[in-house]
XYZ file of C-alpha atoms in Angstrom:
682
model
C -36.175 -84.825 -81.816
C -39.172 -84.626 -84.128
C -38.527 -84.765 -87.859
C -40.351 -81.658 -89.065
C -39.899 -82.461 -92.754
C -41.345 -85.946 -92.320
C -44.260 -84.583 -90.293
C -45.079 -82.005 -92.976
C -44.747 -84.500 -95.811
C -47.202 -86.813 -94.069
C -49.787 -84.022 -94.335
C -48.925 -83.477 -97.994
C -49.266 -87.174 -98.780
C -52.588 -87.530 -96.970
C -53.972 -84.409 -98.650
C -53.080 -85.369 -102.194
C -54.116 -89.005 -101.712
C -57.496 -88.179 -100.151
C -58.339 -85.606 -102.814
C -57.272 -88.021 -105.537
C -59.386 -90.848 -104.113
C -62.418 -88.563 -103.794
C -61.693 -87.091 -107.241
C -62.647 -83.819 -105.598
C -61.138 -81.267 -103.246
C -58.295 -78.822 -102.709
C -54.836 -80.364 -102.263
C -52.740 -77.225 -102.776
C -53.492 -75.295 -99.583
C -52.889 -78.229 -97.188
C -49.633 -78.996 -98.967
C -48.610 -75.349 -98.750
C -49.550 -74.904 -95.082
C -48.099 -78.221 -93.882
C -44.989 -76.672 -92.325
C -47.080 -73.962 -90.645
C -49.171 -76.750 -89.142
C -46.063 -78.550 -87.887
C -45.004 -75.369 -86.095
C -48.370 -74.677 -84.458
C -49.748 -78.147 -83.766
C -46.377 -79.692 -83.089
C -45.030 -77.109 -80.658
C -47.647 -74.640 -79.417
C -51.273 -75.743 -79.612
C -52.601 -76.823 -76.199
C -55.247 -79.472 -76.769
C -56.210 -82.972 -75.705
C -57.224 -85.420 -78.471
C -58.993 -87.574 -75.871
C -61.278 -84.685 -74.875
C -62.037 -82.265 -77.713
C -64.372 -80.298 -75.402
C -61.933 -79.529 -72.590
C -62.940 -76.037 -71.504
C -59.508 -74.381 -71.459
C -58.084 -75.864 -74.647
C -56.658 -73.576 -77.287
C -59.041 -73.050 -80.192
C -57.900 -73.646 -83.772
C -59.874 -72.297 -86.709
C -59.145 -73.168 -90.341
C -60.672 -70.091 -91.935
C -59.734 -71.208 -95.451
C -61.968 -74.217 -95.007
C -61.431 -75.589 -98.504
C -58.073 -76.781 -97.094
C -60.022 -79.222 -94.930
C -57.628 -82.110 -95.507
C -55.082 -80.154 -93.472
C -57.170 -80.265 -90.310
C -58.354 -83.823 -90.968
C -54.750 -84.962 -91.326
C -53.792 -83.121 -88.136
C -56.666 -84.573 -86.138
C -55.853 -88.082 -87.327
C -52.117 -87.770 -86.741
C -52.332 -86.194 -83.297
C -54.658 -88.879 -81.964
C -58.285 -87.736 -82.228
C -61.043 -90.269 -82.886
C -60.641 -89.896 -86.635
C -59.255 -93.159 -88.025
C -57.534 -93.464 -91.378
C -60.713 -95.004 -92.832
C -62.417 -91.628 -92.425
C -59.661 -89.938 -94.423
C -60.139 -92.539 -97.130
C -63.824 -91.546 -97.142
C -63.049 -87.866 -97.681
C -66.057 -86.024 -99.125
C -68.237 -89.155 -99.081
C -71.791 -89.490 -97.743
C -71.989 -89.649 -93.935
C -68.228 -89.567 -93.464
C -66.622 -87.465 -90.737
C -64.469 -85.762 -93.363
C -66.828 -83.484 -95.243
C -65.694 -81.245 -98.068
C -65.376 -78.367 -95.611
C -64.867 -78.779 -91.844
C -68.123 -79.107 -89.903
C -68.419 -78.642 -86.159
C -70.310 -81.446 -84.461
C -69.381 -83.885 -87.218
C -65.630 -84.191 -86.814
C -64.087 -84.403 -83.319
C -61.692 -81.496 -82.858
C -63.266 -79.178 -85.424
C -64.254 -75.974 -83.602
C -66.380 -74.276 -86.264
C -67.794 -74.911 -89.710
C -65.786 -73.013 -92.299
C -65.950 -72.697 -96.050
C -67.558 -69.318 -96.751
C -64.306 -67.370 -96.741
C -63.759 -64.693 -94.134
C -66.193 -66.142 -91.637
C -63.615 -68.378 -89.975
C -61.377 -65.479 -88.963
C -64.513 -63.680 -87.793
C -65.616 -66.679 -85.713
C -62.092 -66.670 -84.264
C -62.583 -63.084 -83.113
C -65.713 -64.300 -81.316
C -63.756 -67.150 -79.707
C -61.060 -64.762 -78.511
C -63.606 -62.249 -77.223
C -65.412 -64.951 -75.253
C -62.114 -66.109 -73.731
C -61.197 -62.593 -72.691
C -64.582 -61.850 -71.142
C -64.796 -65.167 -69.299
C -61.294 -64.615 -67.927
C -62.305 -61.173 -66.664
C -65.478 -62.569 -65.160
C -64.186 -65.750 -63.518
C -60.427 -65.587 -62.929
C -59.442 -64.607 -59.409
C -56.349 -63.816 -57.366
C -56.350 -64.500 -53.630
C -53.531 -64.715 -51.087
C -50.985 -64.228 -53.827
C -52.321 -67.179 -55.846
C -53.636 -66.737 -59.374
C -56.698 -68.842 -60.043
C -56.716 -68.425 -63.835
C -59.122 -71.095 -65.021
C -59.680 -69.310 -68.347
C -56.349 -68.819 -70.080
C -56.067 -70.019 -73.656
C -55.251 -68.784 -77.147
C -57.226 -68.745 -80.357
C -55.245 -69.588 -83.493
C -56.484 -69.208 -87.034
C -55.081 -70.091 -90.448
C -56.395 -67.902 -93.261
C -55.598 -67.161 -96.877
C -55.893 -64.517 -99.559
C -59.583 -65.227 -100.093
C -60.401 -64.581 -96.439
C -58.629 -61.234 -96.620
C -60.454 -60.273 -99.823
C -63.851 -60.867 -98.240
C -65.106 -57.652 -96.656
C -66.107 -59.389 -93.449
C -62.413 -59.806 -92.604
C -62.161 -56.011 -92.378
C -65.088 -55.843 -89.975
C -63.652 -58.608 -87.800
C -60.037 -57.479 -87.782
C -60.982 -53.894 -86.940
C -63.015 -55.057 -83.946
C -60.268 -57.439 -82.796
C -57.884 -54.492 -82.715
C -60.392 -52.251 -80.947
C -61.076 -54.960 -78.363
C -57.333 -55.600 -77.872
C -57.627 -59.371 -78.226
C -54.044 -60.228 -77.350
C -54.621 -63.984 -77.316
C -55.768 -64.091 -80.939
C -53.011 -65.203 -83.317
C -53.663 -65.399 -87.061
C -51.272 -67.095 -89.472
C -51.690 -65.828 -93.032
C -50.982 -68.341 -95.796
C -49.583 -65.802 -98.255
C -49.246 -67.884 -101.429
C -50.524 -65.345 -103.964
C -52.785 -67.847 -105.744
C -56.553 -68.220 -105.985
C -58.824 -70.188 -108.302
C -58.449 -67.652 -111.108
C -54.642 -67.609 -110.902
C -52.093 -65.209 -109.467
C -53.952 -62.702 -107.304
C -51.630 -59.782 -108.025
C -53.902 -58.167 -110.665
C -56.871 -58.005 -108.273
C -55.447 -58.201 -104.740
C -53.012 -55.348 -104.243
C -53.504 -54.721 -100.510
C -50.493 -54.225 -98.303
C -51.767 -56.679 -95.704
C -49.036 -55.843 -93.185
C -49.892 -52.148 -93.156
C -53.587 -52.963 -93.193
C -53.350 -54.995 -89.987
C -50.984 -52.521 -88.378
C -53.669 -49.906 -88.972
C -56.170 -52.115 -87.143
C -53.876 -52.171 -84.126
C -52.507 -55.678 -84.632
C -48.985 -56.895 -83.898
C -47.663 -57.797 -87.376
C -44.855 -60.362 -87.634
C -43.018 -61.296 -90.796
C -43.048 -62.118 -93.581
C -41.458 -65.395 -92.520
C -40.680 -68.446 -94.611
C -43.854 -70.495 -94.249
C -41.934 -73.635 -95.192
C -39.485 -73.253 -92.329
C -41.290 -74.784 -89.360
C -38.729 -73.441 -86.896
C -39.101 -69.904 -88.252
C -42.889 -70.125 -87.998
C -42.617 -71.548 -84.488
C -40.401 -68.645 -83.420
C -42.935 -66.224 -84.875
C -45.721 -67.879 -82.885
C -43.619 -67.700 -79.731
C -42.984 -64.023 -80.439
C -46.729 -63.457 -80.834
C -47.439 -65.219 -77.538
C -44.901 -62.996 -75.759
C -46.131 -59.784 -77.387
C -47.993 -57.097 -75.501
C -51.278 -58.482 -74.292
C -53.332 -55.728 -75.836
C -52.703 -56.600 -79.487
C -53.798 -59.558 -81.596
C -51.035 -60.933 -83.814
C -50.909 -61.361 -87.593
C -48.096 -63.624 -88.822
C -47.405 -63.418 -92.541
C -46.157 -66.770 -93.829
C -44.836 -66.787 -97.384
C -45.753 -70.155 -98.872
C -46.053 -71.997 -102.151
C -49.399 -73.584 -102.900
C -49.019 -77.281 -103.686
C -45.541 -77.373 -102.123
C -43.695 -80.468 -103.341
C -45.571 -80.923 -106.610
C -42.993 -80.536 -109.421
C -45.423 -79.224 -112.055
C -48.297 -77.691 -110.092
C -46.706 -76.022 -107.091
C -47.203 -72.276 -107.212
C -50.041 -72.483 -109.756
C -53.821 -72.362 -109.713
C -53.840 -75.971 -110.959
C -52.895 -77.016 -107.432
C -55.852 -75.206 -105.898
C -59.141 -76.949 -106.471
C -58.654 -80.243 -108.290
C -56.802 -83.540 -107.784
C -53.157 -83.524 -108.810
C -53.647 -86.638 -110.902
C -51.950 -90.024 -110.562
C -48.893 -89.071 -112.597
C -48.255 -85.831 -110.720
C -48.784 -87.564 -107.375
C -46.109 -90.084 -108.372
C -43.722 -87.278 -109.257
C -44.523 -85.509 -105.990
C -43.800 -88.639 -103.980
C -40.395 -88.850 -105.616
C -39.722 -85.143 -105.123
C -40.434 -85.190 -101.367
C -38.965 -88.639 -100.796
C -42.245 -90.226 -99.781
C -42.026 -93.940 -100.571
C -45.181 -95.117 -98.833
C -48.378 -96.276 -100.488
C -51.517 -94.103 -100.321
C -52.790 -93.698 -96.750
C -49.836 -95.623 -95.341
C -47.779 -93.797 -92.727
C -44.583 -94.924 -90.984
C -44.720 -95.392 -87.236
C -42.147 -92.622 -86.820
C -44.670 -90.135 -88.196
C -47.314 -91.157 -85.684
C -44.779 -90.957 -82.858
C -43.699 -87.452 -83.829
C -47.276 -86.224 -84.162
C -48.839 -88.020 -81.170
C -50.325 -85.391 -78.827
C -52.292 -87.700 -76.540
C -49.857 -87.816 -73.617
C -49.042 -84.137 -73.771
C -52.724 -83.284 -74.059
C -53.671 -85.495 -71.125
C -50.978 -83.838 -68.998
C -52.196 -80.361 -69.963
C -55.784 -81.145 -69.094
C -54.780 -82.877 -65.862
C -52.854 -79.776 -64.825
C -55.889 -77.645 -65.563
C -58.172 -80.016 -63.674
C -55.922 -79.663 -60.658
C -56.046 -75.892 -61.013
C -59.833 -75.960 -61.348
C -60.181 -78.161 -58.265
C -58.272 -75.554 -56.249
C -60.467 -72.858 -57.754
C -63.632 -74.759 -56.881
C -62.451 -75.130 -53.297
C -61.745 -71.408 -52.998
C -64.749 -70.230 -55.033
C -67.377 -72.994 -55.114
C -70.221 -70.804 -56.367
C -68.137 -69.353 -59.193
C -66.927 -72.816 -60.184
C -70.473 -74.150 -60.358
C -71.563 -71.139 -62.386
C -68.644 -71.576 -64.798
C -69.473 -75.235 -65.347
C -73.163 -74.483 -65.875
C -72.476 -71.853 -68.446
C -69.829 -73.808 -70.341
C -72.315 -76.686 -70.559
C -74.897 -74.334 -72.027
C -77.465 -74.995 -69.316
C -79.957 -72.328 -68.307
C -80.137 -71.451 -64.588
C -82.568 -73.396 -62.413
C -84.699 -70.326 -61.868
C -85.099 -69.673 -65.611
C -88.588 -71.135 -65.937
C -89.884 -69.068 -63.035
C -88.224 -65.948 -64.434
C -90.086 -66.498 -67.709
C -93.424 -67.200 -66.011
C -93.109 -64.020 -63.971
C -92.152 -61.938 -67.000
C -94.965 -63.278 -69.203
C -97.586 -62.836 -66.487
C -96.333 -59.311 -65.841
C -96.640 -58.488 -69.532
C -100.107 -60.004 -69.706
C -101.321 -58.235 -66.589
C -99.939 -54.855 -67.564
C -101.177 -55.192 -71.174
C -99.137 -52.252 -72.412
C -99.418 -50.638 -75.810
C -95.796 -50.476 -76.958
C -93.769 -51.287 -80.051
C -92.633 -54.893 -80.053
C -89.028 -53.637 -80.078
C -89.845 -52.002 -76.721
C -91.592 -55.180 -75.615
C -88.331 -56.967 -76.411
C -86.394 -54.570 -74.210
C -88.899 -55.084 -71.395
C -88.412 -58.836 -71.668
C -84.656 -58.384 -71.759
C -84.727 -56.288 -68.611
C -86.103 -59.305 -66.754
C -83.918 -61.872 -68.520
C -80.552 -60.110 -68.476
C -80.919 -59.432 -64.765
C -81.180 -63.172 -64.131
C -78.982 -64.627 -66.891
C -75.401 -63.309 -66.690
C -74.529 -65.284 -69.819
C -76.614 -62.997 -72.029
C -74.155 -60.923 -74.080
C -75.945 -58.292 -76.127
C -75.074 -55.749 -78.751
C -76.144 -53.732 -81.733
C -74.712 -52.683 -85.082
C -74.772 -48.955 -84.261
C -78.529 -48.925 -83.640
C -78.746 -49.423 -79.882
C -81.292 -46.665 -79.367
C -83.475 -48.086 -82.133
C -83.071 -51.813 -81.513
C -83.409 -51.336 -77.732
C -80.988 -54.168 -76.978
C -79.392 -52.513 -73.935
C -80.740 -52.979 -70.411
C -79.920 -51.868 -66.882
C -78.022 -55.130 -66.359
C -75.914 -54.823 -69.529
C -73.561 -51.836 -69.391
C -71.428 -51.074 -72.440
C -68.412 -53.311 -72.965
C -65.205 -51.275 -72.768
C -61.447 -51.917 -72.546
C -58.809 -49.748 -70.919
C -55.495 -48.612 -72.431
C -53.802 -51.847 -71.341
C -56.484 -53.963 -72.942
C -58.132 -54.980 -69.681
C -61.908 -55.327 -69.506
C -63.406 -52.333 -67.716
C -65.650 -53.321 -64.826
C -68.424 -51.460 -63.060
C -68.172 -50.377 -59.429
C -69.950 -53.626 -58.599
C -67.221 -55.561 -60.379
C -69.351 -56.535 -63.389
C -68.067 -56.638 -66.952
C -69.851 -54.811 -69.755
C -72.387 -57.028 -71.500
C -73.552 -54.818 -74.342
C -71.307 -54.553 -77.398
C -71.163 -51.603 -79.778
C -70.328 -53.453 -82.995
C -70.418 -50.329 -85.136
C -71.926 -50.514 -88.612
C -70.849 -54.128 -89.100
C -73.922 -56.368 -89.403
C -72.147 -59.291 -91.105
C -69.210 -59.129 -88.729
C -71.531 -58.948 -85.736
C -73.436 -62.048 -86.851
C -70.318 -64.145 -87.453
C -68.625 -62.956 -84.249
C -71.754 -63.989 -82.338
C -71.408 -67.431 -83.929
C -67.869 -67.649 -82.549
C -68.981 -66.519 -79.100
C -71.707 -69.172 -79.057
C -69.332 -71.878 -80.271
C -66.793 -71.030 -77.583
C -69.344 -71.418 -74.815
C -70.054 -69.446 -71.693
C -72.267 -66.808 -73.302
C -75.524 -66.600 -75.253
C -75.029 -63.783 -77.760
C -77.731 -61.548 -79.185
C -77.368 -58.592 -81.505
C -79.609 -56.035 -83.141
C -80.043 -54.212 -86.416
C -82.902 -53.305 -88.767
C -84.633 -56.244 -90.429
C -83.789 -55.011 -93.907
C -80.089 -55.253 -93.013
C -80.459 -58.941 -92.219
C -79.384 -59.320 -95.835
C -75.896 -58.247 -94.766
C -75.927 -60.893 -92.024
C -77.649 -63.648 -93.945
C -74.798 -66.052 -94.627
C -73.660 -65.936 -91.001
C -77.257 -66.565 -89.912
C -77.312 -69.563 -92.230
C -74.039 -70.806 -90.751
C -75.454 -70.536 -87.225
C -78.423 -72.635 -88.326
C -76.146 -75.178 -90.011
C -73.950 -75.361 -86.887
C -76.984 -75.558 -84.550
C -75.849 -72.607 -82.445
C -77.953 -70.594 -80.007
C -77.554 -67.108 -81.458
C -80.358 -64.557 -81.259
C -80.892 -61.823 -83.852
C -83.002 -58.836 -82.865
C -84.366 -57.367 -86.105
C -86.415 -54.233 -85.547
C -88.254 -51.888 -87.948
C -89.804 -54.938 -89.546
C -92.154 -53.505 -92.197
C -93.501 -50.471 -94.011
C -94.589 -49.488 -90.523
C -91.228 -47.797 -90.022
C -92.572 -45.021 -92.253
C -90.615 -42.128 -93.674
C -87.238 -43.839 -94.151
C -88.789 -45.389 -97.228
C -88.295 -48.528 -99.326
C -84.542 -48.844 -98.718
C -85.308 -49.593 -95.083
C -88.779 -51.173 -95.326
C -88.708 -54.958 -95.234
C -90.965 -56.713 -97.720
C -89.440 -60.104 -98.518
C -87.286 -60.510 -95.427
C -89.615 -62.409 -93.091
C -90.464 -64.976 -95.746
C -86.821 -65.205 -96.783
C -85.578 -65.886 -93.264
C -88.252 -68.548 -92.780
C -86.690 -70.464 -95.672
C -83.462 -71.090 -93.740
C -83.601 -74.607 -92.259
C -83.215 -74.783 -88.470
C -83.720 -71.038 -87.983
C -86.656 -70.073 -85.807
C -88.366 -66.842 -86.829
C -90.710 -64.987 -84.474
C -92.843 -61.953 -85.323
C -94.736 -61.277 -82.082
C -97.854 -59.115 -81.767
C -97.548 -57.776 -78.230
C -95.607 -57.850 -74.971
C -96.657 -61.358 -73.926
C -95.844 -62.902 -77.297
C -92.509 -61.087 -77.365
C -91.555 -62.383 -73.928
C -92.504 -65.917 -74.940
C -90.468 -65.519 -78.117
C -87.412 -64.616 -76.059
C -87.985 -67.588 -73.750
C -88.239 -69.964 -76.706
C -85.108 -68.491 -78.265
C -83.173 -69.075 -75.062
C -84.468 -72.628 -74.732
C -83.435 -73.336 -78.325
C -79.990 -74.694 -77.483
C -79.627 -76.244 -80.953
C -80.878 -73.494 -83.265
C -80.601 -69.737 -83.782
C -83.581 -67.395 -83.627
C -84.585 -64.231 -85.458
C -86.984 -61.866 -83.676
C -88.801 -59.503 -86.054
C -90.017 -56.463 -84.176
C -92.018 -53.347 -84.962
C -91.026 -49.716 -84.786
C -94.637 -48.599 -84.243
C -96.703 -49.126 -81.092
C -98.967 -52.168 -80.962
C -101.976 -52.589 -78.663
C -102.034 -55.582 -76.381
C -104.138 -58.415 -77.774
C -106.473 -59.738 -75.031
C -106.040 -63.465 -74.395
C -107.777 -66.125 -72.381
C -104.608 -68.235 -72.048
C -100.870 -67.972 -72.572
C -99.638 -71.563 -72.739
C -100.042 -72.100 -76.473
C -98.086 -69.033 -77.591
C -94.909 -71.115 -77.398
C -96.350 -73.485 -80.016
C -95.949 -70.813 -82.690
C -99.636 -70.261 -83.438
C -102.767 -70.337 -81.323
C -106.426 -69.381 -81.368
C -106.486 -65.811 -80.165
C -110.169 -64.983 -80.602
C -113.258 -67.050 -81.370
C -116.534 -65.473 -82.591
C -117.788 -65.340 -78.992
C -115.301 -62.554 -78.290
C -117.301 -60.209 -80.512
C -120.757 -61.259 -79.373
C -121.493 -64.112 -81.770
C -122.252 -66.754 -79.181
C -122.873 -70.308 -80.315
C -121.831 -69.364 -83.834
C -119.251 -71.499 -85.548
C -116.527 -69.699 -87.434
C -116.957 -69.572 -91.207
C -113.337 -68.537 -91.856
C -109.978 -68.148 -90.124
C -107.876 -65.001 -90.223
C -104.177 -65.788 -89.692
C -102.050 -62.799 -88.715
C -98.575 -62.097 -87.440
C -97.001 -59.241 -85.534
C -98.476 -55.804 -86.064
C -101.249 -57.184 -88.274
C -102.894 -59.101 -85.430
C -104.608 -55.892 -84.383
C -106.053 -55.574 -87.913
C -107.360 -59.131 -87.735
C -109.120 -58.425 -84.420
C -110.693 -55.233 -85.754
C -111.771 -57.023 -88.932
C -113.376 -59.700 -86.772
C -115.466 -56.983 -85.118
C -116.498 -55.503 -88.477
C -117.513 -58.911 -89.783
C -119.429 -59.671 -86.592
C -121.569 -56.614 -87.233
C -122.635 -58.405 -90.426
C -123.197 -61.652 -88.526
C -120.146 -63.231 -90.152
C -118.305 -65.354 -87.616
C -114.551 -65.751 -87.962
C -111.729 -67.118 -85.851
C -108.532 -65.094 -85.384
C -105.283 -67.028 -85.152
C -102.092 -65.300 -84.089
C -99.091 -67.012 -85.666
C -95.981 -65.364 -84.205
C -93.704 -68.200 -85.352
C -94.521 -70.167 -88.466
C -91.325 -72.188 -88.046
C -92.333 -73.282 -84.549
C -95.909 -74.005 -85.591
C -94.672 -76.155 -88.461
C -93.020 -78.497 -85.943
C -96.246 -79.155 -84.011
C -98.148 -82.412 -84.347
C -100.966 -82.771 -86.849
C -103.633 -82.813 -84.161
C -102.622 -79.445 -82.788
C -102.284 -77.902 -86.231
C -105.777 -79.077 -87.111
C -107.174 -77.670 -83.874
C -105.810 -74.230 -84.775
C -106.529 -74.349 -88.507
C -109.567 -76.616 -88.982
C -110.033 -78.284 -92.326
C -112.751 -76.873 -94.554
C -112.588 -73.266 -93.342
C -111.217 -70.623 -95.708
C -107.988 -69.151 -94.395
C -107.057 -65.508 -94.964
C -103.492 -64.533 -94.075
C -102.526 -60.982 -93.141
C -98.894 -59.868 -93.044
C -96.999 -56.811 -94.256
C -94.748 -58.871 -96.513
C -94.711 -60.914 -99.690
C -97.796 -63.029 -100.272
C -96.179 -66.136 -101.817
C -95.131 -67.573 -98.456
C -98.692 -67.973 -97.202
C -100.082 -70.286 -99.872
C -98.408 -73.247 -98.102
C -101.056 -72.905 -95.391
C -103.861 -73.325 -97.885
C -104.772 -69.663 -97.813
C -107.824 -68.648 -99.804
C -106.507 -65.077 -99.880
C -103.584 -63.049 -98.569
C -103.505 -59.418 -97.540
C -99.852 -58.653 -98.167
C -97.484 -56.540 -100.201
C -95.536 -57.661 -103.266
C -93.956 -54.344 -104.188
C -91.454 -52.103 -102.475
C -92.792 -49.570 -100.024
C -92.883 -45.782 -100.159
C -91.559 -42.915 -98.100
C -94.428 -41.527 -96.038
C -95.812 -41.630 -92.498
C -96.763 -45.132 -91.424
C -100.499 -44.395 -91.185
C -100.559 -43.121 -94.738
C -98.707 -46.199 -95.967
C -101.089 -48.594 -94.213
C -104.054 -47.091 -96.052
C -102.147 -46.858 -99.342
C -101.205 -50.539 -99.305
C -104.515 -51.832 -97.968
C -103.527 -52.677 -94.411
C -106.799 -51.614 -92.850
C -109.405 -53.555 -90.923
C -111.922 -52.691 -93.637
C -109.785 -54.249 -96.369
C -109.114 -57.353 -94.320
C -112.857 -57.757 -93.670
C -113.642 -57.227 -97.342
C -111.035 -59.824 -98.302
C -112.675 -62.340 -95.955
C -116.094 -61.626 -97.449
C -114.737 -62.063 -100.968
C -113.159 -65.393 -100.020
C -116.425 -66.597 -98.513
C -118.347 -65.490 -101.600
C -116.115 -67.698 -103.737
């Protein structure tokens, strides 16, 4: 029989030794949650250390990511490819044991955590994806259940996660969606960096989660592994329509004679003397990073994991025999591959947009593109933060996602699940849940809100970029062009601000063709998220001679010949994005009347253009020609392109009809033309 105390103390020893060696980190939380980890990882978690990407594994999320040595110790002890040398290199350059867990760096880590509250929110996304995939793919035939999607999502979280407002957004949705396979274990130690949380954290967490519709268990003694294990078993047996919240009363820094239960155990090494005292107190006689063979034997999950995956493989083989098309579709989607017909779907949609040349808002152009894409890509899972009718994220192929009284996914008469999510007014929660959905696999999530509210979502957008996840943000009402709602809703700095996030693609398309291409690029971006910035107001179609270069982020839209100046070389280049492309084209006409030849470049994605080779960049923006940028946003961003002048806006907007605002702030063809003339005069 496994020695639970020895297993837990191994975690405590590794945590305090690694933090001490790094002279940096958080030993207290891993030491406090060690017995909780013994209960979950030792007795319940279904995983295979030899294959961290097994499709039907349970997912584990360490929401309080500062406790990273807990998960590193667990991964090492249970048999993942994380040798003891990596634990010795905790928090060092290029190690697999970063200060906070990072997906894609450490085998077995499911999501990058650290910004508190986002881990539990990612976990809601994991659990939602599991539930929807089960509804979509599981089958019963001839009395046999073919349940190829059937796993739990477990999450450890602490006081800080519950203080962050995003935890409210996530937990409320988990209750509304009846995510019965989501089990959260709350490390209730009452300590944060500033000390005892009682003066500033007075929530009754049990009643709070009961109000969300969760199954609340405990408090239980978080240092009694058997008690925690029983609580987990109770959660697994609970009604399937409620997520579970297990309150585990713990002591931070458990085992440390002088620092346990204090803030001094939270975010700094215990110190050599205190580590020595702790070793004596817990009866740990081994040198730093030395573990007895009995510990490895008790923790080893390789054989059990191999058996679990083998059983699932056998089940999947039977499923594939009975439902070969479904099996192939499941494998494709879990691998993140686009369908074989994707390229043709995009070509057809772009050509249709180009041929029809409609004058519509780019938010409507986005919906038109989505109509074609969602009909052909069942993995597209859309939604909106209570702005569906404004963001236009819903299509004929994506009915609303709903659950019945028993928690089952409601299906259409055709047997399809809902693929459009009403997130409510929860932009941050929506963004982080989408990250979890993407990380789980099987779906490509997209969600909409107004561009100005991207500020609410920003840290989750940054996390998607850091984690290299294909998540698509539909940000409509992208400028002062939204009109009367005024400066609270009019984006000024947002486009430039989003472009600063590394590995985030930002598109601000000018018409239906550019918008369709933007969607295609976003879907092809399997290793980065995308933000689509779309207009409220109608935009005329910009005539084009070719479509191929749109996907390169910027292209020559109109040479002087377009406006009658044949054999005249351009004297300047107007660079425009989105709704301002029409101004650039009109300014080109005005300048042509004065025999001034200019080139118009549409630059729907600066981030994509920046990745092009030097030759292409030079072909679009030739050296020696003055460049005038036009965008309804802050001007500072555009100087990087060597702009001689920028027609932009560096103040907040005003409340008035859009047409009035355009004139007031100088977004007219006449002002653009005058700005070009002034630049040439210099």
